[in-house]
Amino acid sequence: MASDTPIVLIGDRAEVAPRPRGATAKLRPGRFALTVAALFTFAFLYVPIAVLIAFSFNSARTGATWQGFTLQWYERMLSNPRLIDAAANSLIVAALSTLGSVVIGTLMAIAMERYRFRAQAVWDGLLYMPVIVPEIVMGISLLLFFASIGLERGLITLIISHIAFSMPFVYLTMRARLADFDRSLEEAAQDLGADEWTTFRRVTFPLLLPGIISSALLAFTLSLDDFVTSFFVAGVGSQTLPVYIWGQIRRGITPEINAISTVMLILSIVLVILSQALQRRQSSH
Amino acid sequence: MVLRIKSFAQGQPLSALSADTSICGGRGLSEFAVELRDVTKVFGEVVAVDHVSMGIRQGEFFAMLGPSGCGKTTSLRMIAGFERPTSGEVYIDGKPMGSTPPFRRDVNTVFQSYALFPHMTVEQNVGFGLEMKGVPRAEINRRVKEALELVRLPQMAKRYPRQMSGGQQQRVALARALVNRPKVLLLDEPLGALDAKLRKEMQIELKALQREVGITFVFVTHDQEEALSMSDRIAVFSKGKVLQIGTPLEIYERPNCRFVADFIGETNFIEGKVKQIDGEFAVLESDGRCFVGRAGEGLRVGAQASLSVRPEKAQLVEQPMNSANCYEVRVHSVAYVGSDTRVIVMLGDQHFDIWEQNSLSTLDPNYFFGPGERAWLVFRPENALILAE
Ligand SMILES: Nc1ncnc2c1ncn2[C@@H]1O[C@H](COP(=O)(O)OP(=O)(O)O)[C@@H](O)[C@H]1O
Ligand SMILES: [Mg+2]
């Protein structure tokens, strides 16, 4: 009877585990189909990436055969000055555009949340519209814009463009954070003698900080990964990493490219995980 | 019980009070810790506070009482400085506040939601106000410790608000405000979120605390029992207006209008026309019966009025008595509720409540009338109040 049923502790609740069904239990056809579909989905999503990562460690220069483990592509990657330049450009653009979009996006979110003015819904919509503008349209329009005002393509145009496409994401994240923000905390600070600036510094900012950091990580990731917009607005000497990679690919995919891509992938994953962890930490407050 | 009611002057609408306060504003203690003179606050279409005038005395425990949405919080927020009156003026310690921001007013607030800073420990929360004033660190530490002892939470200094129960958070909020020794402490339904038992305990504690620190408390509540048991004086609000200001005794025994009589405690109303006014008393005719009661303000012969009798001030007798206010009734129901027995009788086609405190004699099963029996309702004219509509 129930006495031979194992008791499993999940959290602090004891639950009776389902009785193991032995080898004779048949898989129902519906369930089988679903399992297969799920496996295909995961394979479809991750096999190409896994292959790319594997080949970045493959000592064969060409071809799809495994010829043993090597780190030489990573070494070569690090000793390629043009690649290092592109990586440096990427980091500079990502850092400065993140700073810009976080400051602008946060201030816009505070303004839209705190003040009421005419046609507010329209302004609000315009602020996050770039999220749905096709990136190629965005890239071409920025290119035309810079050309028309006579701004030379280079790091400046890259930074401005990256602020333009990442700011709406910061804005949306901060709007959500501010909607949950308890205004009576600011009133309490003022009630206790803090002026507006002190209230912002001691109460508003510290409480918004996790949201600011997670939107900064998001903006940084978006900037680092961007290809389409950057392709249009980058100058000859100011290629970012994705643009440089694209240039190299035209001469065929090399294991070196696989190595760079693997590094970028890992960097992006780390940033996203950090951002998610921060979101969770704040919502558990 | 004989009630000694000295004066009802304070029970009148406060236009009288605001007339002769021009002496305030100089140096020295003003009579009022807080004063509202003809204050109105309009939000869009809504008149949240409607020409309110009141003076809150130094050291007083003052309650603003009224149903939800009647403008209590808005009034409190105008005193704190979070809202500006649309018209009229708020005075704190005799000084007109104008557009003085909250951080320059010598008042502190205990928020209904407590509004404790979640990223600061209890100690940091309580010390925040002193820090803002630039009090030296050593003194901050000493006063924070004292304040936490005052609210009986000395061992919680290092905790974060989320690690505490609602009742404990409430005490921290109190300590955070009191530690600044403000002129006036504003409390917006501070006990609203606590369960009934804790609430009763905190009522007693808060009252004792106020006596101990001697600070003027302005206390917002919608709970009439809470207001009656804690306050020195109560302002009864309805729809943005202050209907009556007075001591709990005045408000309960001598409500100045039907709303106050109805909102504070339980009462029976008998509606009719004023037949006669004779000094302190008046006669009301209702459904062919005549009732005698104390005359309220503004009664006119021939006008519609209501007579109010508290259920504990009416009795049932077996035989008709040769006195005023004695009419035959039929017993509708009898309910034993522990402390007293509540009888509902039919006076004509109207319900009328009568409460009698239980005692040894009422335990006799034959003491009360049974449902359907005939009896005579009687109450003394001094215990009834005739109020103009
Ligand atoms: N900021 C505001 N904007 C618009 N209406 C408000 C605002 N604050 C209060 N009110 C309105 O004013 C009236 C009084 O509210 P309040 O002072 O909060 O009442 P109470 O505290 O007695 O429940 C209500 O009708 C409320 O809806
Ligand atoms: Mg309220």
mmCIF file of N, CA and C in Angstrom, chain A residues 182 184-196 198-199 202-204 206-207 284-285, chain B residues 77 80 82 102-103 107-109 111 113 115-120 128-129 131-132 162 176 180:
data_model
loop_
_atom_site.group_PDB
_atom_site.id
_atom_site.type_symbol
_atom_site.label_atom_id
_atom_site.label_comp_id
_atom_site.label_asym_id
_atom_site.label_seq_id
_atom_site.Cartn_x
_atom_site.Cartn_y
_atom_site.Cartn_z
ATOM 1 N N ASP A 182 6.819 52.708 -5.071
ATOM 2 C CA ASP A 182 5.914 53.247 -4.065
ATOM 3 C C ASP A 182 6.281 54.705 -3.779
ATOM 4 N N SER A 184 5.063 56.777 -1.850
ATOM 5 C CA SER A 184 5.022 57.232 -0.464
ATOM 6 C C SER A 184 6.406 57.137 0.185
ATOM 7 N N LEU A 185 7.316 56.336 -0.413
ATOM 8 C CA LEU A 185 8.682 56.289 0.126
ATOM 9 C C LEU A 185 9.378 57.633 -0.062
ATOM 10 N N GLU A 186 9.135 58.246 -1.213
ATOM 11 C CA GLU A 186 9.726 59.561 -1.458
ATOM 12 C C GLU A 186 9.091 60.613 -0.565
ATOM 13 N N GLU A 187 7.782 60.467 -0.372
ATOM 14 C CA GLU A 187 7.114 61.408 0.532
ATOM 15 C C GLU A 187 7.646 61.254 1.947
ATOM 16 N N ALA A 188 7.881 60.003 2.350
ATOM 17 C CA ALA A 188 8.416 59.757 3.694
ATOM 18 C C ALA A 188 9.776 60.433 3.844
ATOM 19 N N ALA A 189 10.614 60.349 2.818
ATOM 20 C CA ALA A 189 11.935 60.978 2.899
ATOM 21 C C ALA A 189 11.798 62.492 3.047
ATOM 22 N N GLN A 190 10.900 63.068 2.255
ATOM 23 C CA GLN A 190 10.710 64.523 2.343
ATOM 24 C C GLN A 190 10.123 64.904 3.691
ATOM 25 N N ASP A 191 9.225 64.064 4.176
ATOM 26 C CA ASP A 191 8.613 64.309 5.478
ATOM 27 C C ASP A 191 9.680 64.331 6.563
ATOM 28 N N LEU A 192 10.739 63.533 6.368
ATOM 29 C CA LEU A 192 11.805 63.450 7.367
ATOM 30 C C LEU A 192 12.904 64.487 7.114
ATOM 31 N N GLY A 193 12.659 65.401 6.195
ATOM 32 C CA GLY A 193 13.590 66.522 6.054
ATOM 33 C C GLY A 193 14.517 66.460 4.855
ATOM 34 N N ALA A 194 14.327 65.483 3.955
ATOM 35 C CA ALA A 194 15.201 65.403 2.784
ATOM 36 C C ALA A 194 14.637 66.284 1.672
ATOM 37 N N ASP A 195 15.474 67.134 1.067
ATOM 38 C CA ASP A 195 14.982 67.934 -0.058
ATOM 39 C C ASP A 195 14.898 67.037 -1.293
ATOM 40 N N GLU A 196 14.482 67.611 -2.432
ATOM 41 C CA GLU A 196 14.216 66.777 -3.620
ATOM 42 C C GLU A 196 15.468 65.996 -4.050
ATOM 43 N N THR A 198 18.211 65.216 -2.290
ATOM 44 C CA THR A 198 18.593 64.199 -1.303
ATOM 45 C C THR A 198 17.642 63.002 -1.379
ATOM 46 N N THR A 199 16.359 63.291 -1.591
ATOM 47 C CA THR A 199 15.385 62.211 -1.729
ATOM 48 C C THR A 199 15.747 61.318 -2.914
ATOM 49 N N ARG A 202 19.110 59.380 -1.973
ATOM 50 C CA ARG A 202 19.081 58.423 -0.883
ATOM 51 C C ARG A 202 17.964 57.384 -0.998
ATOM 52 N N VAL A 203 16.897 57.723 -1.727
ATOM 53 C CA VAL A 203 15.759 56.795 -1.774
ATOM 54 C C VAL A 203 15.441 56.352 -3.205
ATOM 55 N N THR A 204 15.134 57.300 -4.088
ATOM 56 C CA THR A 204 14.696 56.922 -5.427
ATOM 57 C C THR A 204 15.786 56.149 -6.172
ATOM 58 N N PRO A 206 18.711 54.581 -5.180
ATOM 59 C CA PRO A 206 19.077 53.230 -4.705
ATOM 60 C C PRO A 206 18.001 52.186 -5.007
ATOM 61 N N LEU A 207 16.732 52.597 -4.951
ATOM 62 C CA LEU A 207 15.668 51.625 -5.190
ATOM 63 C C LEU A 207 15.511 51.317 -6.680
ATOM 64 N N SER A 284 12.189 39.926 -5.685
ATOM 65 C CA SER A 284 12.007 39.196 -4.425
ATOM 66 C C SER A 284 12.064 40.131 -3.229
ATOM 67 N N HIS A 285 12.294 41.408 -3.458
ATOM 68 C CA HIS A 285 12.330 42.390 -2.364
ATOM 69 C C HIS A 285 10.966 42.542 -1.737
ATOM 70 N N ARG B 77 -2.616 65.483 4.410
ATOM 71 C CA ARG B 77 -1.540 65.743 3.447
ATOM 72 C C ARG B 77 -1.313 67.235 3.238
ATOM 73 N N ALA B 80 0.835 68.175 6.176
ATOM 74 C CA ALA B 80 2.209 67.690 5.981
ATOM 75 C C ALA B 80 2.931 68.447 4.877
ATOM 76 N N PHE B 82 2.218 67.820 1.458
ATOM 77 C CA PHE B 82 2.235 67.053 0.211
ATOM 78 C C PHE B 82 1.222 67.585 -0.785
ATOM 79 N N PRO B 102 7.337 69.980 2.365
ATOM 80 C CA PRO B 102 7.255 69.080 3.524
ATOM 81 C C PRO B 102 8.546 69.058 4.345
ATOM 82 N N PHE B 103 9.710 69.138 3.656
ATOM 83 C CA PHE B 103 10.958 68.997 4.413
ATOM 84 C C PHE B 103 11.304 70.228 5.234
ATOM 85 N N VAL B 107 6.629 68.877 11.159
ATOM 86 C CA VAL B 107 5.651 67.816 11.429
ATOM 87 C C VAL B 107 6.221 66.535 10.849
ATOM 88 N N ASN B 108 5.823 65.411 11.397
ATOM 89 C CA ASN B 108 6.211 64.128 10.811
ATOM 90 C C ASN B 108 4.980 63.264 10.655
ATOM 91 N N THR B 109 5.067 62.370 9.679
ATOM 92 C CA THR B 109 3.901 61.561 9.323
ATOM 93 C C THR B 109 4.186 60.076 9.547
ATOM 94 N N PHE B 111 2.813 56.921 7.880
ATOM 95 C CA PHE B 111 2.006 56.620 6.704
ATOM 96 C C PHE B 111 1.193 55.348 6.929
ATOM 97 N N SER B 113 0.712 52.996 4.870
ATOM 98 C CA SER B 113 1.454 51.822 4.382
ATOM 99 C C SER B 113 2.812 51.716 5.071
ATOM 100 N N ALA B 115 5.527 52.997 4.742
ATOM 101 C CA ALA B 115 6.549 53.620 3.889
ATOM 102 C C ALA B 115 7.945 53.545 4.493
ATOM 103 N N LEU B 116 8.292 52.396 5.047
ATOM 104 C CA LEU B 116 9.668 52.216 5.535
ATOM 105 C C LEU B 116 10.582 52.015 4.335
ATOM 106 N N PHE B 117 11.807 52.543 4.407
ATOM 107 C CA PHE B 117 12.738 52.401 3.286
ATOM 108 C C PHE B 117 13.231 50.952 3.238
ATOM 109 N N PRO B 118 12.916 50.219 2.168
ATOM 110 C CA PRO B 118 13.236 48.781 2.158
ATOM 111 C C PRO B 118 14.732 48.498 2.084
ATOM 112 N N HIS B 119 15.517 49.480 1.591
ATOM 113 C CA HIS B 119 16.951 49.242 1.440
ATOM 114 C C HIS B 119 17.743 49.704 2.656
ATOM 115 N N MET B 120 17.043 50.067 3.721
ATOM 116 C CA MET B 120 17.748 50.504 4.926
ATOM 117 C C MET B 120 17.310 49.638 6.104
ATOM 118 N N PHE B 128 17.134 58.377 9.889
ATOM 119 C CA PHE B 128 17.151 59.166 8.649
ATOM 120 C C PHE B 128 16.833 60.650 8.884
ATOM 121 N N GLY B 129 15.795 60.903 9.660
ATOM 122 C CA GLY B 129 15.378 62.287 9.904
ATOM 123 C C GLY B 129 16.450 63.092 10.627
ATOM 124 N N GLU B 131 19.637 62.452 10.630
ATOM 125 C CA GLU B 131 20.746 62.619 9.704
ATOM 126 C C GLU B 131 20.494 63.822 8.784
ATOM 127 N N MET B 132 19.256 63.947 8.337
ATOM 128 C CA MET B 132 18.901 65.063 7.454
ATOM 129 C C MET B 132 19.066 66.405 8.159
ATOM 130 N N ARG B 162 11.509 44.193 5.681
ATOM 131 C CA ARG B 162 10.808 43.006 5.177
ATOM 132 C C ARG B 162 10.970 41.804 6.102
ATOM 133 N N ARG B 176 10.401 56.172 13.805
ATOM 134 C CA ARG B 176 11.078 56.993 12.807
ATOM 135 C C ARG B 176 10.537 58.423 12.818
ATOM 136 N N ASN B 180 12.315 62.470 15.809
ATOM 137 C CA ASN B 180 12.614 63.850 15.412
ATOM 138 C C ASN B 180 11.992 64.888 16.338
#
